[in-house]
């Protein structure tokens, strides 16, 4: 009897712990999502996020195996505790025509202590690129994943496919680590930057593969203390700082390290680009170290008269 009582007590504790674990994980299917790639699951994702974000416990929003169609969605914070988006399946975007009034597909706003782990997001951007190449009246081109005003963020194992525009756009964020990312789009896809970062501080991008039609990583004004290590970049335009000096009173870029990385068939390796305008800005404390260039047109380039369009400003040096 004593052994049975002890066994029952252990079973009760394990069952209780399991229930607690289950109680802090919210599966989007339980909120109405369908893993068929055709049914709009946006509302289900929003409902699951709202419940998880309002929990006082650490919570997980689970996207199980399958394909989930999600339209433009914003996950708002702040949340009451740490929160994780765990993706085991694939989130797919609707046709680009849907994004006429949206510049982001999946957006996180003011979320702190956020983790995004695993899975695939597929923006199906090929029809949008065809629209752009045809010179048609196309929408802006939604960024696949956008983080705005988020702090203490960890992203690991995410695959981003065929973004309409920028794959991962980050603005006004602090203390972000991204690792083991795979960001993929054809080399001729227009403006499909892998990761763009602006006005953000304390970043690490590690052990990632980025193959796109634009910059693998672009670093905008106001970005500081960034480390990029073990990046496989190519095809694309390389890793760029700037363009800088485009507007008055622009914040500079400093303490940037790119190391132990490989560039393959890129237009550029590492680049710093500034406009030929009379505005003050700066890029300082920049380190490029242990970089391997394979069939790269411009391994290291500093362009102080950057201008990708007509009617360029007159050089301040002329």
Short mmCIF file of C-alpha atoms in Angstrom, two decimals:
data_model
loop_
_atom_site.label_atom_id
_atom_site.label_comp_id
_atom_site.label_asym_id
_atom_site.label_seq_id
_atom_site.Cartn_x
_atom_site.Cartn_y
_atom_site.Cartn_z
CA UNK A 1 0.00 0.00 0.00
CA UNK A 2 2.85 2.39 0.85
CA UNK A 3 4.49 1.67 -2.53
CA UNK A 4 1.17 2.27 -4.29
CA UNK A 5 0.70 5.56 -2.44
CA UNK A 6 4.22 6.69 -3.39
CA UNK A 7 3.62 5.70 -7.02
CA UNK A 8 0.30 7.56 -7.06
CA UNK A 9 1.96 10.66 -5.59
CA UNK A 10 4.70 10.59 -8.24
CA UNK A 11 2.11 10.01 -10.99
CA UNK A 12 0.05 12.93 -9.70
CA UNK A 13 3.08 15.25 -9.68
CA UNK A 14 4.10 14.22 -13.20
CA UNK A 15 0.51 14.60 -14.46
CA UNK A 16 0.24 18.02 -12.84
CA UNK A 17 3.55 19.15 -14.37
CA UNK A 18 2.36 17.89 -17.76
CA UNK A 19 -0.91 19.78 -17.42
CA UNK A 20 0.98 22.96 -16.52
CA UNK A 21 3.20 22.49 -19.59
CA UNK A 22 0.17 21.95 -21.81
CA UNK A 23 -1.59 24.92 -20.29
CA UNK A 24 1.21 27.26 -21.36
CA UNK A 25 1.27 26.13 -25.00
CA UNK A 26 -1.42 27.31 -27.41
CA UNK A 27 -1.84 25.42 -30.68
CA UNK A 28 -3.25 27.56 -33.50
CA UNK A 29 -5.38 24.61 -34.66
CA UNK A 30 -7.30 24.79 -31.37
CA UNK A 31 -8.29 28.34 -32.36
CA UNK A 32 -9.56 27.38 -35.82
CA UNK A 33 -6.45 27.29 -38.03
CA UNK A 34 -6.46 24.76 -40.89
CA UNK A 35 -3.19 23.18 -42.11
CA UNK A 36 -4.36 22.88 -45.72
CA UNK A 37 -2.59 25.92 -47.19
CA UNK A 38 -5.90 27.27 -48.52
CA UNK A 39 -8.09 28.25 -45.57
CA UNK A 40 -7.44 31.72 -44.15
CA UNK A 41 -6.01 31.11 -40.67
CA UNK A 42 -5.21 34.74 -39.81
CA UNK A 43 -7.95 35.06 -37.18
CA UNK A 44 -6.87 31.83 -35.48
CA UNK A 45 -3.27 33.01 -35.23
CA UNK A 46 -4.43 36.34 -33.79
CA UNK A 47 -6.63 34.68 -31.18
CA UNK A 48 -3.87 32.27 -30.09
CA UNK A 49 -1.40 35.14 -29.80
CA UNK A 50 -3.80 37.29 -27.76
CA UNK A 51 -4.39 34.54 -25.20
CA UNK A 52 -0.69 33.70 -24.95
CA UNK A 53 0.41 37.32 -24.73
CA UNK A 54 -2.00 37.97 -21.86
CA UNK A 55 -0.80 34.98 -19.85
CA UNK A 56 1.29 35.71 -16.76
CA UNK A 57 3.26 32.51 -17.43
CA UNK A 58 5.87 31.87 -20.09
CA UNK A 59 3.89 30.81 -23.13
CA UNK A 60 4.30 29.26 -26.57
CA UNK A 61 2.16 29.75 -29.65
CA UNK A 62 2.56 26.49 -31.57
CA UNK A 63 2.24 26.18 -35.34
CA UNK A 64 2.16 22.41 -35.94
CA UNK A 65 3.18 20.60 -39.15
CA UNK A 66 1.20 21.58 -42.24
CA UNK A 67 0.75 24.66 -44.42
CA UNK A 68 -1.13 27.60 -42.94
CA UNK A 69 -2.38 30.49 -45.08
CA UNK A 70 -2.00 33.75 -43.18
CA UNK A 71 -2.76 37.22 -44.52
CA UNK A 72 -1.08 40.37 -43.23
CA UNK A 73 -0.91 40.05 -39.43
CA UNK A 74 0.51 42.08 -36.54
CA UNK A 75 1.41 40.44 -33.24
CA UNK A 76 1.14 43.27 -30.74
CA UNK A 77 2.86 43.61 -27.37
CA UNK A 78 3.88 44.17 -24.76
CA UNK A 79 3.11 40.72 -23.37
CA UNK A 80 2.91 39.85 -19.69
CA UNK A 81 5.76 37.32 -19.80
CA UNK A 82 8.20 35.67 -22.18
CA UNK A 83 6.56 34.41 -25.35
CA UNK A 84 7.66 32.02 -28.08
CA UNK A 85 6.38 31.39 -31.58
CA UNK A 86 7.31 27.75 -32.32
CA UNK A 87 6.87 26.85 -35.98
CA UNK A 88 6.94 23.20 -37.02
CA UNK A 89 5.12 23.71 -40.31
CA UNK A 90 5.01 26.37 -43.02
CA UNK A 91 3.23 29.72 -43.01
CA UNK A 92 2.30 30.79 -46.55
CA UNK A 93 1.25 34.20 -47.86
CA UNK A 94 -1.72 35.06 -50.08
CA UNK A 95 -1.33 36.56 -53.54
CA UNK A 96 0.61 39.83 -53.64
CA UNK A 97 -2.52 41.78 -54.70
CA UNK A 98 -3.75 41.42 -51.12
CA UNK A 99 -0.93 43.63 -49.85
CA UNK A 100 -2.02 46.84 -51.58
CA UNK A 101 -2.23 48.65 -48.22
CA UNK A 102 0.27 46.57 -46.23
CA UNK A 103 4.04 46.91 -46.22
CA UNK A 104 4.59 43.95 -43.89
CA UNK A 105 3.28 40.41 -43.99
CA UNK A 106 4.15 39.11 -40.49
CA UNK A 107 4.90 41.89 -38.00
CA UNK A 108 5.79 41.99 -34.31
CA UNK A 109 5.27 45.34 -32.63
CA UNK A 110 6.55 46.29 -29.14
CA UNK A 111 7.06 42.66 -28.09
CA UNK A 112 9.79 42.03 -25.51
CA UNK A 113 11.35 38.70 -24.52
CA UNK A 114 10.32 37.14 -27.81
CA UNK A 115 11.56 33.90 -29.38
CA UNK A 116 10.81 32.67 -32.90
CA UNK A 117 12.01 29.11 -33.40
CA UNK A 118 12.06 26.84 -36.44
CA UNK A 119 9.73 26.48 -39.37
CA UNK A 120 9.31 28.12 -42.76
CA UNK A 121 7.62 31.29 -43.99
CA UNK A 122 6.93 31.31 -47.73
CA UNK A 123 5.85 34.62 -49.27
CA UNK A 124 5.49 33.17 -52.79
CA UNK A 125 6.98 36.32 -54.28
CA UNK A 126 7.50 35.22 -57.91
CA UNK A 127 4.27 36.72 -59.24
CA UNK A 128 5.10 40.01 -57.54
CA UNK A 129 8.58 40.10 -59.08
CA UNK A 130 6.98 39.53 -62.50
CA UNK A 131 4.73 42.51 -61.87
CA UNK A 132 7.77 44.66 -61.04
CA UNK A 133 9.76 43.50 -64.05
CA UNK A 134 6.82 44.27 -66.30
CA UNK A 135 6.78 47.91 -65.19
CA UNK A 136 3.22 47.59 -63.96
CA UNK A 137 1.52 49.54 -61.19
CA UNK A 138 2.51 47.14 -58.40
CA UNK A 139 2.09 47.55 -54.62
CA UNK A 140 5.07 48.30 -52.39
CA UNK A 141 6.06 44.67 -51.89
CA UNK A 142 5.49 43.33 -48.40
CA UNK A 143 8.39 42.53 -46.08
CA UNK A 144 8.05 38.94 -44.92
CA UNK A 145 8.99 39.39 -41.26
CA UNK A 146 9.09 42.78 -39.56
CA UNK A 147 10.14 43.57 -35.99
CA UNK A 148 9.33 47.06 -34.75
CA UNK A 149 10.31 48.36 -31.28
CA UNK A 150 11.05 44.89 -29.90
CA UNK A 151 13.67 44.05 -27.26
CA UNK A 152 15.38 40.85 -26.13
CA UNK A 153 14.61 38.81 -29.23
CA UNK A 154 15.93 35.37 -30.17
CA UNK A 155 15.31 33.89 -33.65
CA UNK A 156 16.67 30.45 -34.48
CA UNK A 157 16.26 27.93 -37.29
CA UNK A 158 13.81 29.98 -39.35
CA UNK A 159 13.67 29.58 -43.14
CA UNK A 160 12.33 32.47 -45.23
CA UNK A 161 11.50 31.77 -48.86
CA UNK A 162 10.79 34.10 -51.78
CA UNK A 163 9.90 37.32 -50.01
CA UNK A 164 8.17 39.97 -52.10
CA UNK A 165 10.65 42.51 -50.72
CA UNK A 166 12.91 42.44 -47.67
CA UNK A 167 12.87 39.07 -45.92
CA UNK A 168 13.56 40.28 -42.37
CA UNK A 169 13.17 43.98 -41.52
CA UNK A 170 14.15 45.25 -38.07
CA UNK A 171 13.71 48.79 -36.79
CA UNK A 172 14.06 50.30 -33.33
CA UNK A 173 15.00 47.01 -31.63
CA UNK A 174 17.62 46.13 -29.02
CA UNK A 175 19.42 42.99 -27.92
CA UNK A 176 18.59 40.65 -30.80
CA UNK A 177 20.23 37.32 -31.67
CA UNK A 178 19.52 35.54 -34.94
CA UNK A 179 21.12 32.20 -35.71
CA UNK A 180 20.84 29.31 -38.15
CA UNK A 181 18.63 31.27 -40.54
CA UNK A 182 18.13 30.24 -44.16
CA UNK A 183 16.98 33.10 -46.36
CA UNK A 184 16.44 32.19 -49.99
CA UNK A 185 15.25 33.93 -53.16
CA UNK A 186 16.52 33.85 -56.76
CA UNK A 187 19.53 35.99 -57.58
CA UNK A 188 17.50 38.08 -60.02
CA UNK A 189 14.61 38.79 -57.62
CA UNK A 190 14.34 42.58 -57.14
CA UNK A 191 14.93 44.23 -53.75
CA UNK A 192 14.82 41.00 -51.76
CA UNK A 193 17.32 42.00 -49.07
CA UNK A 194 17.92 39.19 -46.61
CA UNK A 195 18.07 41.17 -43.36
CA UNK A 196 17.74 44.95 -43.07
CA UNK A 197 18.46 46.61 -39.73
CA UNK A 198 17.93 50.28 -38.83
CA UNK A 199 18.01 52.31 -35.61
CA UNK A 200 18.82 49.21 -33.59
CA UNK A 201 21.52 48.18 -31.12
CA UNK A 202 23.30 45.07 -29.83
CA UNK A 203 22.78 42.52 -32.59
CA UNK A 204 24.26 39.13 -33.40
CA UNK A 205 23.66 37.30 -36.68
CA UNK A 206 25.33 33.89 -36.58
CA UNK A 207 25.72 30.69 -38.63
CA UNK A 208 23.27 31.69 -41.34
CA UNK A 209 22.88 31.21 -45.10
CA UNK A 210 21.51 34.11 -47.13
CA UNK A 211 21.00 33.82 -50.89
CA UNK A 212 18.94 36.66 -52.36
CA UNK A 213 18.61 39.20 -55.15
CA UNK A 214 19.84 42.15 -53.08
CA UNK A 215 21.98 42.73 -49.97
CA UNK A 216 22.43 39.66 -47.80
CA UNK A 217 22.50 42.04 -44.82
CA UNK A 218 22.03 45.81 -44.95
CA UNK A 219 22.74 48.04 -41.98
CA UNK A 220 20.95 51.38 -41.91
CA UNK A 221 21.57 54.59 -39.95
CA UNK A 222 21.39 54.47 -36.17
CA UNK A 223 22.59 50.85 -35.89
CA UNK A 224 25.35 50.05 -33.40
CA UNK A 225 27.17 47.14 -31.77
CA UNK A 226 26.52 44.44 -34.35
CA UNK A 227 28.39 41.18 -34.90
CA UNK A 228 27.92 39.03 -38.02
CA UNK A 229 29.79 35.72 -37.92
CA UNK A 230 29.80 32.58 -40.06
CA UNK A 231 27.53 34.02 -42.74
CA UNK A 232 27.31 32.26 -46.11
CA UNK A 233 26.30 35.07 -48.46
CA UNK A 234 25.49 34.62 -52.12
CA UNK A 235 24.10 35.25 -54.56
CA UNK A 236 23.23 38.86 -53.78
CA UNK A 237 24.89 42.20 -53.23
CA UNK A 238 26.95 41.30 -50.17
CA UNK A 239 26.84 42.91 -46.72
CA UNK A 240 26.33 46.69 -46.82
CA UNK A 241 26.56 49.53 -44.34
CA UNK A 242 24.36 52.36 -45.57
CA UNK A 243 23.46 54.15 -47.53
CA UNK A 244 24.50 56.88 -45.11
CA UNK A 245 24.01 60.64 -45.20
CA UNK A 246 20.72 60.64 -47.03
CA UNK A 247 18.91 62.98 -44.64
CA UNK A 248 19.83 65.81 -42.23
CA UNK A 249 20.64 64.96 -38.58
CA UNK A 250 21.02 61.29 -39.38
CA UNK A 251 22.45 58.97 -36.73
CA UNK A 252 25.67 57.20 -37.59
CA UNK A 253 26.71 53.55 -37.51
CA UNK A 254 29.45 52.24 -35.22
CA UNK A 255 31.00 49.13 -33.72
CA UNK A 256 30.21 46.73 -36.56
CA UNK A 257 32.07 43.42 -36.97
CA UNK A 258 31.82 41.03 -39.92
CA UNK A 259 34.00 37.95 -39.45
CA UNK A 260 34.60 34.33 -40.48
CA UNK A 261 32.17 34.52 -43.42
CA UNK A 262 32.07 33.38 -47.05
CA UNK A 263 30.81 35.37 -50.05
CA UNK A 264 30.04 33.43 -53.24
CA UNK A 265 29.13 35.00 -56.62
CA UNK A 266 28.03 38.29 -55.06
CA UNK A 267 28.26 41.72 -56.67
CA UNK A 268 30.07 42.99 -53.60
CA UNK A 269 31.62 41.47 -50.53
CA UNK A 270 31.47 44.08 -47.77
CA UNK A 271 30.50 47.63 -48.63
CA UNK A 272 30.11 51.05 -47.03
CA UNK A 273 28.03 53.46 -49.09
CA UNK A 274 27.25 57.14 -48.54
CA UNK A 275 25.33 59.71 -50.54
CA UNK A 276 27.18 62.67 -52.03
CA UNK A 277 25.10 65.06 -49.96
CA UNK A 278 26.16 67.80 -47.50
CA UNK A 279 24.62 66.00 -44.51
CA UNK A 280 26.71 64.78 -41.60
CA UNK A 281 26.75 61.10 -40.81
CA UNK A 282 29.44 58.53 -40.06
CA UNK A 283 30.47 54.89 -39.99
CA UNK A 284 33.24 54.12 -37.52
CA UNK A 285 34.78 51.27 -35.55
CA UNK A 286 34.06 48.84 -38.40
CA UNK A 287 35.97 45.54 -38.59
CA UNK A 288 36.03 43.15 -41.59
CA UNK A 289 38.02 40.04 -40.63
CA UNK A 290 38.66 36.53 -41.99
CA UNK A 291 36.39 36.85 -45.02
CA UNK A 292 36.57 34.48 -47.99
CA UNK A 293 35.57 35.84 -51.41
CA UNK A 294 34.64 33.43 -54.23
CA UNK A 295 33.97 35.03 -57.64
CA UNK A 296 33.04 38.37 -56.06
CA UNK A 297 33.10 41.46 -58.29
CA UNK A 298 34.05 43.99 -55.57
CA UNK A 299 35.39 42.24 -52.44
CA UNK A 300 35.65 45.46 -50.39
CA UNK A 301 34.16 48.72 -51.61
CA UNK A 302 33.70 52.16 -50.04
CA UNK A 303 31.41 54.25 -52.21
CA UNK A 304 31.12 57.90 -51.15
CA UNK A 305 29.00 58.88 -54.15
CA UNK A 306 26.31 56.23 -53.95
CA UNK A 307 23.32 56.92 -56.17
CA UNK A 308 21.29 54.10 -57.76
CA UNK A 309 18.99 56.48 -59.66
CA UNK A 310 18.98 59.41 -62.03
CA UNK A 311 19.29 63.05 -60.95
CA UNK A 312 22.04 62.25 -58.47
CA UNK A 313 23.21 64.95 -56.04
CA UNK A 314 26.34 66.90 -56.89
CA UNK A 315 29.37 65.43 -55.15
CA UNK A 316 30.47 67.36 -52.09
CA UNK A 317 34.05 66.67 -53.17
CA UNK A 318 33.75 68.22 -56.64
#
